[in-house]
Amino acid sequence: MDARSDRNAIPLAVDLDGTLIATDLLWEGLFLLLKKNPLYILLVPFWAAAGPARLKQAIAQRIDIDPASLPYRAPLLDRLRTEHAEGRKIVLATGTPRKFAEAIACHLGIFDRVLATDGLDNLTSGKKRASLVAAYGDGGFDYAGNSHHDLQVFDAARNAIVVAPDRHAARWQAAHGAETMPAPKPTLRTIVKMLRVHQWLKNSLIAVPMVLSHEYFNSNMIWECLLAFISFSAVASAIYILNDFFDLALDRKHVTKRNRPFASGALSIPFGLGAIAVLLAIGIATALFLSPEFLAVLVGYMVVTTAYSLSFKRMLLVDVLTLAGLYTIRVIAGAAATGVDVSFWLLAFSIFFFLSLALVKRFVELRTTAIPPGERIAGRGYRTEDQEIVAQAGMASAFSSALVLALYMDSVAVRELYPHPWLIWPLPPIVLYLTMRVWILARRDEMHDDPVVFIIRDWRSQIVVLIGAVLLVIGGW
């Protein structure tokens, strides 16, 4: 018997979570469940107290997964398909609930048998080893795994394939000289993408009240704005990570979002949870150096953004109104941090201006998502036929923001703040240029999916914004 025939006579058992797929279905299932109904969080501790198997089964009974969208480890999957085609028996041996395991096995079509968690038997570590030994004998199978839960199974296998190992599995692999299939390690770029550092630019809105009050050289206010910026950026990144957890299935169906660190499996959910804890600690600790009003605004921001992630983002119009409100909250936070009064004019302008940009975001989604008439975009409240009304509402909001600004130019407040108010009259046309250009590019399908980030990065917009800033400074000199 040649080496290939000898190998094919021995079944290859494969672990699922962290091995065949670059994620953990228990964590993913938990966030799918909470997205379905956040009140399930009250039951999770009771399920967990009854044991891991009970927790897994309780989650699996209430949700479904999409096997086609999971982040499979391509090198291992290609190998399994090749060996299956050559006649080798492939076994899926996993602690994942049988419902999920069989859905994946049915989708891939390469497994001859599925061993998975059933009832109260959590098929990990010793129980998985016992099941495989009972089925194929000690040393009667090869096994591919990745973590400390697999060490006992490695010991009972004829040959081990250590895939994307954790530190325990890596030590075992080094000690036994086993075959390994390493996964790419996260880089600094991966962490930056997780934090969405480019989105921190939005938090520069915190400085708007200070700038409009002409306190550009007030060192105390500059320091307060910097602390507020750090606090908001840390908390915003924590919420972005949480949002990624709830949107894993949707992100994997998106052309670009599928490459996000958690959707692609480049980072694990437990790592993300640790990052959330650190970021929230940084955000809240920094906020303690500022006023209680700022801390209250920060907590309100956390509540609203979490509600947006769980529910509001799927509600027609509520989502864009919430997004516009979140931008405005940043302005209010700047006022709370520095003690500057925020005017009605500024809040009114902010709501209309950012509502227009939020509607651009939805308009771009409607333009770029292929869905049949009458059906909603996945995870949204909009349908294809809503494009025109969304565009009309967005343009109306853009002109309303310019109108508010124009009325402000003729107010008593401007005459009190600006010795040369005529110098800032170009501001309404500047706002119209920014917003109308964004809408024209959106209709041309040339718009970034986040128009705020587009404006910040676009050199033409940067020049126009700079001109407006210069006029504000000169007009108030």
Short mmCIF file of C-alpha atoms in Angstrom, two decimals:
data_model
loop_
_atom_site.label_atom_id
_atom_site.label_comp_id
_atom_site.label_asym_id
_atom_site.label_seq_id
_atom_site.Cartn_x
_atom_site.Cartn_y
_atom_site.Cartn_z
CA MET A 1 0.00 0.00 0.00
CA ASP A 2 1.48 3.38 -1.02
CA ALA A 3 1.61 6.40 1.29
CA ARG A 4 -1.49 7.98 -0.25
CA SER A 5 -3.57 4.81 0.16
CA ASP A 6 -2.34 4.44 3.72
CA ARG A 7 -3.28 8.03 4.46
CA ASN A 8 -6.72 7.69 2.89
CA ALA A 9 -7.43 4.62 5.03
CA ILE A 10 -7.21 6.83 8.11
CA PRO A 11 -10.03 9.39 8.54
CA LEU A 12 -9.15 13.04 9.04
CA ALA A 13 -11.13 14.70 11.84
CA VAL A 14 -11.36 18.48 11.75
CA ASP A 15 -12.27 20.96 14.47
CA LEU A 16 -14.55 23.84 13.47
CA ASP A 17 -14.21 27.00 15.59
CA GLY A 18 -10.81 28.60 15.08
CA THR A 19 -9.68 25.76 12.83
CA LEU A 20 -11.89 25.35 9.78
CA ILE A 21 -13.36 28.82 10.31
CA ALA A 22 -11.54 31.88 11.65
CA THR A 23 -14.18 32.66 14.23
CA ASP A 24 -16.13 31.14 17.12
CA LEU A 25 -19.81 30.38 16.51
CA LEU A 26 -20.66 30.54 20.21
CA TRP A 27 -19.70 34.21 20.35
CA GLU A 28 -21.23 34.97 16.96
CA GLY A 29 -24.42 33.19 17.96
CA LEU A 30 -24.60 35.17 21.19
CA PHE A 31 -24.47 38.51 19.36
CA LEU A 32 -26.99 37.32 16.77
CA LEU A 33 -29.29 36.42 19.64
CA LEU A 34 -28.88 39.78 21.35
CA LYS A 35 -29.46 41.57 18.06
CA LYS A 36 -32.70 39.61 17.70
CA ASN A 37 -33.79 40.62 21.20
CA PRO A 38 -31.45 42.39 23.68
CA LEU A 39 -33.53 41.09 26.60
CA TYR A 40 -31.99 37.65 26.07
CA ILE A 41 -29.01 39.02 27.97
CA LEU A 42 -31.05 38.40 31.13
CA LEU A 43 -31.27 34.66 30.37
CA VAL A 44 -27.67 34.09 29.26
CA PRO A 45 -26.25 33.86 32.84
CA PHE A 46 -28.80 31.17 33.73
CA TRP A 47 -28.00 29.15 30.61
CA ALA A 48 -24.28 29.50 31.27
CA ALA A 49 -24.73 28.36 34.89
CA ALA A 50 -26.30 25.14 33.56
CA GLY A 51 -23.12 24.37 31.62
CA PRO A 52 -21.51 25.16 28.26
CA ALA A 53 -23.63 22.63 26.38
CA ARG A 54 -26.85 24.15 27.72
CA LEU A 55 -25.71 27.63 26.70
CA LYS A 56 -24.78 26.48 23.19
CA GLN A 57 -28.05 24.63 22.67
CA ALA A 58 -30.14 27.53 24.00
CA ILE A 59 -28.52 29.89 21.50
CA ALA A 60 -28.73 27.41 18.61
CA GLN A 61 -32.45 26.83 19.21
CA ARG A 62 -33.20 30.52 18.71
CA ILE A 63 -31.04 31.58 15.77
CA ASP A 64 -29.75 30.38 12.41
CA ILE A 65 -26.37 30.92 10.81
CA ASP A 66 -25.43 31.46 7.17
CA PRO A 67 -22.72 28.86 6.40
CA ALA A 68 -21.91 30.45 3.05
CA SER A 69 -20.76 33.72 4.63
CA LEU A 70 -18.42 32.32 7.30
CA PRO A 71 -14.67 33.11 7.11
CA TYR A 72 -13.25 29.69 6.21
CA ARG A 73 -9.51 29.12 6.36
CA ALA A 74 -8.86 28.73 2.65
CA PRO A 75 -5.64 26.60 2.80
CA LEU A 76 -7.22 24.03 5.11
CA LEU A 77 -10.51 23.96 3.21
CA ASP A 78 -8.69 23.46 -0.10
CA ARG A 79 -6.76 20.56 1.41
CA LEU A 80 -9.92 18.96 2.79
CA ARG A 81 -11.61 19.21 -0.60
CA THR A 82 -8.62 17.64 -2.32
CA GLU A 83 -8.40 14.75 0.14
CA HIS A 84 -12.15 14.20 0.02
CA ALA A 85 -11.95 14.03 -3.78
CA GLU A 86 -9.20 11.43 -3.44
CA GLY A 87 -11.49 9.26 -1.35
CA ARG A 88 -10.40 10.08 2.17
CA LYS A 89 -13.04 10.08 4.90
CA ILE A 90 -13.38 13.58 6.42
CA VAL A 91 -15.04 14.00 9.82
CA LEU A 92 -16.24 17.26 11.35
CA ALA A 93 -15.57 16.97 15.09
CA THR A 94 -16.64 20.07 16.95
CA GLY A 95 -17.99 21.44 20.21
CA THR A 96 -20.39 23.57 18.17
CA PRO A 97 -24.08 22.62 18.46
CA ARG A 98 -25.12 19.95 15.98
CA LYS A 99 -27.57 22.32 14.28
CA PHE A 100 -24.75 24.66 13.24
CA ALA A 101 -22.27 21.87 12.46
CA GLU A 102 -24.68 20.04 10.16
CA ALA A 103 -25.60 23.25 8.36
CA ILE A 104 -21.92 23.83 7.61
CA ALA A 105 -21.37 20.20 6.62
CA CYS A 106 -24.34 20.35 4.25
CA HIS A 107 -23.04 23.57 2.72
CA LEU A 108 -19.50 22.28 2.13
CA GLY A 109 -20.47 18.77 1.10
CA ILE A 110 -17.11 17.19 2.05
CA PHE A 111 -17.83 15.59 5.41
CA ASP A 112 -18.69 11.92 5.79
CA ARG A 113 -19.64 12.26 9.43
CA VAL A 114 -20.44 14.98 11.95
CA LEU A 115 -19.60 14.72 15.65
CA ALA A 116 -20.97 17.72 17.53
CA THR A 117 -22.41 18.93 20.82
CA ASP A 118 -25.73 17.23 21.56
CA GLY A 119 -27.93 17.61 24.61
CA LEU A 120 -25.78 18.09 27.69
CA ASP A 121 -22.59 16.65 26.15
CA ASN A 122 -20.19 19.45 25.26
CA LEU A 123 -17.98 17.77 22.68
CA THR A 124 -14.66 19.40 23.52
CA SER A 125 -11.36 18.22 25.02
CA GLY A 126 -11.75 14.83 26.72
CA LYS A 127 -15.26 14.17 25.40
CA LYS A 128 -14.19 14.82 21.83
CA ARG A 129 -11.19 12.53 22.29
CA ALA A 130 -13.39 9.79 23.74
CA SER A 131 -15.87 10.06 20.83
CA LEU A 132 -13.14 9.83 18.19
CA VAL A 133 -11.33 6.97 19.96
CA ALA A 134 -14.63 5.09 20.32
CA ALA A 135 -15.33 5.54 16.60
CA TYR A 136 -11.84 4.96 15.13
CA GLY A 137 -9.58 3.66 17.90
CA ASP A 138 -6.58 5.21 19.64
CA GLY A 139 -4.29 6.48 16.90
CA GLY A 140 -6.85 5.51 14.29
CA PHE A 141 -7.46 9.04 12.99
CA ASP A 142 -5.64 12.24 12.11
CA TYR A 143 -6.84 15.47 13.68
CA ALA A 144 -6.72 19.17 12.80
CA GLY A 145 -7.26 21.58 15.68
CA ASN A 146 -6.08 24.92 16.99
CA SER A 147 -6.39 25.47 20.73
CA HIS A 148 -5.75 24.16 24.24
CA HIS A 149 -9.10 22.37 24.00
CA ASP A 150 -7.55 20.14 21.34
CA LEU A 151 -4.45 18.98 23.22
CA GLN A 152 -6.03 15.75 24.50
CA VAL A 153 -7.28 14.97 20.99
CA PHE A 154 -3.83 15.62 19.51
CA ASP A 155 -2.40 13.07 21.95
CA ALA A 156 -4.85 10.39 20.77
CA ALA A 157 -4.44 11.10 17.03
CA ARG A 158 -1.99 9.34 14.74
CA ASN A 159 -0.97 12.67 13.20
CA ALA A 160 -1.88 16.21 14.23
CA ILE A 161 -2.32 19.29 12.07
CA VAL A 162 -2.09 22.40 14.23
CA VAL A 163 -3.99 25.23 12.51
CA ALA A 164 -3.62 28.89 13.55
CA PRO A 165 -2.52 27.74 17.01
CA ASP A 166 -3.04 29.57 20.29
CA ARG A 167 -0.05 29.61 22.62
CA HIS A 168 -0.89 26.22 24.19
CA ALA A 169 -1.31 24.49 20.85
CA ALA A 170 1.84 26.21 19.55
CA ARG A 171 3.86 24.81 22.46
CA TRP A 172 2.42 21.35 21.86
CA GLN A 173 3.25 21.59 18.16
CA ALA A 174 6.83 22.66 18.87
CA ALA A 175 7.34 19.86 21.40
CA HIS A 176 5.96 17.14 19.09
CA GLY A 177 7.14 18.47 15.74
CA ALA A 178 3.62 18.26 14.35
CA GLU A 179 2.50 19.73 11.06
CA THR A 180 1.31 23.32 11.33
CA MET A 181 -0.79 25.65 9.19
CA PRO A 182 -0.21 29.13 10.64
CA ALA A 183 -2.61 31.97 9.99
CA PRO A 184 -1.52 35.54 9.22
CA LYS A 185 -0.92 37.46 12.43
CA PRO A 186 -2.75 40.75 13.04
CA THR A 187 -0.71 43.81 12.18
CA LEU A 188 -0.86 47.41 13.36
CA ARG A 189 -2.97 48.11 10.28
CA THR A 190 -5.48 45.50 11.49
CA ILE A 191 -5.75 47.22 14.87
CA VAL A 192 -6.16 50.61 13.21
CA LYS A 193 -8.97 49.22 11.06
CA MET A 194 -10.61 47.75 14.15
CA LEU A 195 -10.52 51.13 15.88
CA ARG A 196 -11.65 52.93 12.69
CA VAL A 197 -9.14 55.67 13.42
CA HIS A 198 -10.23 57.61 10.33
CA GLN A 199 -13.62 58.07 11.99
CA TRP A 200 -11.98 59.99 14.84
CA LEU A 201 -11.86 62.99 12.53
CA LYS A 202 -15.59 63.38 13.12
CA ASN A 203 -14.81 64.15 16.75
CA SER A 204 -13.12 67.39 15.68
CA LEU A 205 -16.68 68.77 15.84
CA ILE A 206 -16.02 69.00 19.58
CA ALA A 207 -13.89 72.09 18.89
CA VAL A 208 -16.66 73.92 17.00
CA PRO A 209 -18.13 75.77 20.05
CA MET A 210 -14.65 76.94 21.08
CA VAL A 211 -13.84 78.16 17.55
CA LEU A 212 -17.17 79.94 17.10
CA SER A 213 -16.71 81.71 20.44
CA HIS A 214 -13.33 83.03 19.15
CA GLU A 215 -11.36 81.33 21.95
CA TYR A 216 -8.73 79.91 19.57
CA PHE A 217 -5.83 80.88 21.85
CA ASN A 218 -7.41 79.91 25.17
CA SER A 219 -4.99 77.22 26.38
CA ASN A 220 -7.44 75.85 28.97
CA MET A 221 -10.16 75.39 26.35
CA ILE A 222 -7.71 73.83 23.90
CA TRP A 223 -6.68 71.32 26.59
CA GLU A 224 -10.33 70.59 27.44
CA CYS A 225 -11.13 70.03 23.75
CA LEU A 226 -8.16 67.66 23.45
CA LEU A 227 -9.30 65.62 26.45
CA ALA A 228 -12.86 65.55 25.12
CA PHE A 229 -11.55 64.43 21.72
CA ILE A 230 -9.58 61.56 23.30
CA SER A 231 -12.55 60.54 25.42
CA PHE A 232 -15.03 60.57 22.54
CA SER A 233 -12.60 58.80 20.18
CA ALA A 234 -12.00 55.96 22.65
CA VAL A 235 -15.71 55.49 23.35
CA ALA A 236 -16.59 55.76 19.65
CA SER A 237 -14.07 53.03 18.78
CA ALA A 238 -15.54 50.79 21.48
CA ILE A 239 -19.01 51.26 20.01
CA TYR A 240 -17.71 50.63 16.47
CA ILE A 241 -16.32 47.28 17.64
CA LEU A 242 -19.61 46.40 19.31
CA ASN A 243 -21.45 47.38 16.14
CA ASP A 244 -19.14 45.10 14.16
CA PHE A 245 -20.13 42.18 16.39
CA PHE A 246 -23.81 42.72 15.70
CA ASP A 247 -23.25 43.18 11.96
CA LEU A 248 -20.92 40.25 11.25
CA ALA A 249 -23.37 38.43 8.97
CA LEU A 250 -24.31 41.60 7.09
CA ASP A 251 -20.72 42.80 6.73
CA ARG A 252 -19.66 39.50 5.14
CA LYS A 253 -22.16 40.06 2.35
CA HIS A 254 -20.87 43.58 1.65
CA VAL A 255 -18.26 44.25 -1.04
CA THR A 256 -15.85 46.16 1.23
CA LYS A 257 -17.10 45.56 4.78
CA ARG A 258 -16.31 41.84 4.47
CA ASN A 259 -12.66 42.82 4.96
CA ARG A 260 -13.24 44.32 8.39
CA PRO A 261 -11.10 42.59 11.06
CA PHE A 262 -13.91 40.71 12.81
CA ALA A 263 -15.94 39.87 9.71
CA SER A 264 -12.86 38.41 8.03
CA GLY A 265 -11.72 36.56 11.14
CA ALA A 266 -8.43 38.49 11.36
CA LEU A 267 -9.32 39.33 14.98
CA SER A 268 -11.33 37.24 17.43
CA ILE A 269 -14.42 38.39 19.28
CA PRO A 270 -12.80 37.84 22.72
CA PHE A 271 -9.94 40.11 21.62
CA GLY A 272 -12.53 42.70 20.60
CA LEU A 273 -14.31 42.44 23.93
CA GLY A 274 -11.03 43.09 25.71
CA ALA A 275 -10.43 46.09 23.46
CA ILE A 276 -13.91 47.44 24.26
CA ALA A 277 -13.19 47.24 28.00
CA VAL A 278 -9.87 49.08 27.61
CA LEU A 279 -11.33 51.75 25.33
CA LEU A 280 -14.30 52.42 27.62
CA ALA A 281 -11.95 52.68 30.59
CA ILE A 282 -9.81 55.23 28.70
CA GLY A 283 -12.86 57.19 27.55
CA ILE A 284 -14.53 57.39 30.94
CA ALA A 285 -11.28 58.01 32.86
CA THR A 286 -10.45 60.91 30.54
CA ALA A 287 -13.97 62.31 30.88
CA LEU A 288 -13.51 62.49 34.66
CA PHE A 289 -11.00 65.32 34.12
CA LEU A 290 -13.77 67.37 32.50
CA SER A 291 -17.11 68.69 33.69
CA PRO A 292 -19.95 66.44 34.92
CA GLU A 293 -22.03 67.81 32.02
CA PHE A 294 -19.51 66.39 29.54
CA LEU A 295 -19.63 62.99 31.23
CA ALA A 296 -23.43 63.06 31.03
CA VAL A 297 -23.26 63.85 27.29
CA LEU A 298 -20.72 61.05 26.81
CA VAL A 299 -22.97 58.53 28.57
CA GLY A 300 -25.91 59.73 26.45
CA TYR A 301 -23.80 59.21 23.33
CA MET A 302 -22.98 55.65 24.45
CA VAL A 303 -26.65 54.86 25.07
CA VAL A 304 -27.84 56.29 21.73
CA THR A 305 -25.08 54.62 19.68
CA THR A 306 -25.73 51.26 21.32
CA ALA A 307 -29.45 51.63 20.61
CA TYR A 308 -28.56 52.53 17.03
CA SER A 309 -26.47 49.35 16.68
CA LEU A 310 -29.18 47.15 18.20
CA SER A 311 -32.30 48.63 16.68
CA PHE A 312 -32.44 52.17 15.28
CA LYS A 313 -30.28 51.45 12.22
CA ARG A 314 -32.99 49.10 10.90
CA MET A 315 -35.80 51.69 11.25
CA LEU A 316 -36.88 53.82 8.31
CA LEU A 317 -35.81 57.48 8.79
CA VAL A 318 -35.13 56.92 12.51
CA ASP A 319 -31.65 55.78 11.52
CA VAL A 320 -30.69 58.95 9.63
CA LEU A 321 -32.25 61.23 12.24
CA THR A 322 -30.21 59.38 14.88
CA LEU A 323 -27.01 59.76 12.85
CA ALA A 324 -27.64 63.50 12.46
CA GLY A 325 -28.28 63.69 16.20
CA LEU A 326 -25.03 61.86 16.98
CA TYR A 327 -23.03 64.45 15.05
CA THR A 328 -24.86 67.20 16.89
CA ILE A 329 -24.12 65.49 20.21
CA ARG A 330 -20.41 65.95 19.45
CA VAL A 331 -20.98 69.70 19.18
CA ILE A 332 -22.92 69.68 22.47
CA ALA A 333 -20.10 67.66 24.06
CA GLY A 334 -17.62 70.35 23.00
CA ALA A 335 -19.78 72.99 24.61
CA ALA A 336 -20.08 70.94 27.80
CA ALA A 337 -16.31 70.33 27.94
CA THR A 338 -15.35 73.98 27.52
CA GLY A 339 -18.27 75.66 29.25
CA VAL A 340 -19.24 77.58 26.10
CA ASP A 341 -22.93 78.14 25.50
CA VAL A 342 -24.19 76.43 22.34
CA SER A 343 -26.64 78.49 20.32
CA PHE A 344 -29.93 77.48 18.75
CA TRP A 345 -28.51 78.53 15.37
CA LEU A 346 -25.61 76.11 15.63
CA LEU A 347 -27.80 73.18 16.67
CA ALA A 348 -30.34 73.87 13.91
CA PHE A 349 -27.60 74.12 11.28
CA SER A 350 -25.93 70.95 12.56
CA ILE A 351 -29.13 68.87 12.44
CA PHE A 352 -29.99 69.85 8.85
CA PHE A 353 -26.41 69.65 7.55
CA PHE A 354 -25.68 66.21 9.01
CA LEU A 355 -29.15 64.90 8.16
CA SER A 356 -28.32 65.65 4.52
CA LEU A 357 -25.05 63.72 4.79
CA ALA A 358 -26.72 60.81 6.59
CA LEU A 359 -29.26 60.60 3.77
CA VAL A 360 -26.37 60.54 1.27
CA LYS A 361 -25.07 57.47 3.05
CA ARG A 362 -28.40 55.67 2.66
CA PHE A 363 -28.75 56.87 -0.93
CA VAL A 364 -25.36 55.35 -1.80
CA GLU A 365 -26.40 52.06 -0.19
CA LEU A 366 -29.58 52.03 -2.25
CA ARG A 367 -27.60 52.74 -5.44
CA THR A 368 -24.98 50.07 -4.84
CA THR A 369 -27.07 47.24 -3.38
CA ALA A 370 -28.73 44.88 -5.86
CA ILE A 371 -32.15 44.06 -4.42
CA PRO A 372 -35.47 43.32 -6.14
CA PRO A 373 -38.21 45.99 -5.99
CA GLY A 374 -40.29 45.70 -2.84
CA GLU A 375 -37.51 44.20 -0.73
CA ARG A 376 -35.50 46.02 1.91
CA ILE A 377 -31.73 46.37 2.04
CA ALA A 378 -30.41 43.81 4.51
CA GLY A 379 -30.37 45.37 7.97
CA ARG A 380 -32.02 48.61 6.80
CA GLY A 381 -35.55 49.97 6.47
CA TYR A 382 -35.18 51.16 2.86
CA ARG A 383 -36.23 49.73 -0.50
CA THR A 384 -35.01 50.45 -4.04
CA GLU A 385 -37.99 52.64 -4.83
CA ASP A 386 -37.05 54.96 -1.93
CA GLN A 387 -34.06 56.40 -3.83
CA GLU A 388 -35.78 59.51 -5.12
CA ILE A 389 -37.48 60.51 -1.88
CA VAL A 390 -34.23 59.97 0.02
CA ALA A 391 -32.41 62.18 -2.50
CA GLN A 392 -35.10 64.86 -2.34
CA ALA A 393 -35.06 64.88 1.46
CA GLY A 394 -31.26 65.06 1.43
CA MET A 395 -31.14 68.03 -0.93
CA ALA A 396 -33.89 69.78 1.03
CA SER A 397 -31.89 69.30 4.23
CA ALA A 398 -28.78 70.68 2.54
CA PHE A 399 -30.60 73.85 1.47
CA SER A 400 -32.22 74.14 4.90
CA SER A 401 -28.80 74.12 6.56
CA ALA A 402 -27.63 76.88 4.21
CA LEU A 403 -30.84 78.84 4.91
CA VAL A 404 -30.33 78.57 8.69
CA LEU A 405 -26.77 79.79 8.23
CA ALA A 406 -27.92 82.70 6.03
CA LEU A 407 -30.52 83.76 8.62
CA TYR A 408 -27.85 83.54 11.30
CA MET A 409 -25.68 85.93 9.29
CA ASP A 410 -28.34 88.62 9.78
CA SER A 411 -28.89 87.98 13.48
CA VAL A 412 -27.95 90.16 16.45
CA ALA A 413 -25.56 87.43 17.65
CA VAL A 414 -23.40 87.80 14.53
CA ARG A 415 -23.20 91.58 14.87
CA GLU A 416 -22.08 91.15 18.47
CA LEU A 417 -19.47 88.48 17.72
CA TYR A 418 -18.08 89.67 14.37
CA PRO A 419 -16.75 93.22 13.83
CA HIS A 420 -16.84 92.55 10.07
CA PRO A 421 -19.89 90.28 9.55
CA TRP A 422 -19.95 90.85 5.79
CA LEU A 423 -16.75 88.76 5.56
CA ILE A 424 -18.57 85.60 6.62
CA TRP A 425 -21.44 85.90 4.14
CA PRO A 426 -19.70 83.43 1.75
CA LEU A 427 -20.31 80.66 4.31
CA PRO A 428 -23.81 79.70 3.07
CA PRO A 429 -22.57 79.27 -0.54
CA ILE A 430 -19.64 77.23 0.82
CA VAL A 431 -22.05 74.92 2.64
CA LEU A 432 -24.14 74.55 -0.51
CA TYR A 433 -21.04 73.76 -2.55
CA LEU A 434 -19.99 71.02 -0.13
CA THR A 435 -23.37 69.36 0.12
CA MET A 436 -24.45 69.72 -3.50
CA ARG A 437 -21.11 68.36 -4.72
CA VAL A 438 -21.52 65.34 -2.43
CA TRP A 439 -24.99 64.69 -3.83
CA ILE A 440 -23.86 65.06 -7.44
CA LEU A 441 -21.01 62.60 -6.87
CA ALA A 442 -23.40 60.22 -5.13
CA ARG A 443 -25.67 60.24 -8.18
CA ARG A 444 -22.62 59.56 -10.34
CA ASP A 445 -21.76 56.58 -8.11
CA GLU A 446 -18.47 58.25 -7.20
CA MET A 447 -19.18 58.72 -3.51
CA HIS A 448 -17.47 57.04 -0.54
CA ASP A 449 -20.02 55.21 1.60
CA ASP A 450 -19.37 57.75 4.39
CA PRO A 451 -19.74 61.33 3.04
CA VAL A 452 -18.32 62.91 6.18
CA VAL A 453 -15.09 60.97 5.73
CA PHE A 454 -15.17 61.89 2.03
CA ILE A 455 -15.40 65.62 2.81
CA ILE A 456 -12.55 65.34 5.30
CA ARG A 457 -10.30 63.51 2.79
CA ASP A 458 -11.27 65.31 -0.43
CA TRP A 459 -8.78 68.05 -1.32
CA ARG A 460 -11.39 70.29 -2.95
CA SER A 461 -13.56 70.11 0.13
CA GLN A 462 -10.51 70.77 2.31
CA ILE A 463 -9.73 73.95 0.38
CA VAL A 464 -13.31 75.21 0.64
CA VAL A 465 -13.48 74.41 4.37
CA LEU A 466 -10.14 76.19 4.87
CA ILE A 467 -11.47 79.27 3.09
CA GLY A 468 -14.52 79.25 5.35
CA ALA A 469 -12.33 78.89 8.46
CA VAL A 470 -10.12 81.80 7.36
CA LEU A 471 -13.18 83.99 6.77
CA LEU A 472 -14.50 83.14 10.25
CA VAL A 473 -11.20 84.10 11.85
CA ILE A 474 -10.79 87.34 9.86
CA GLY A 475 -14.42 88.31 10.31
CA GLY A 476 -14.13 87.98 14.08
CA TRP A 477 -10.68 89.57 14.41
#
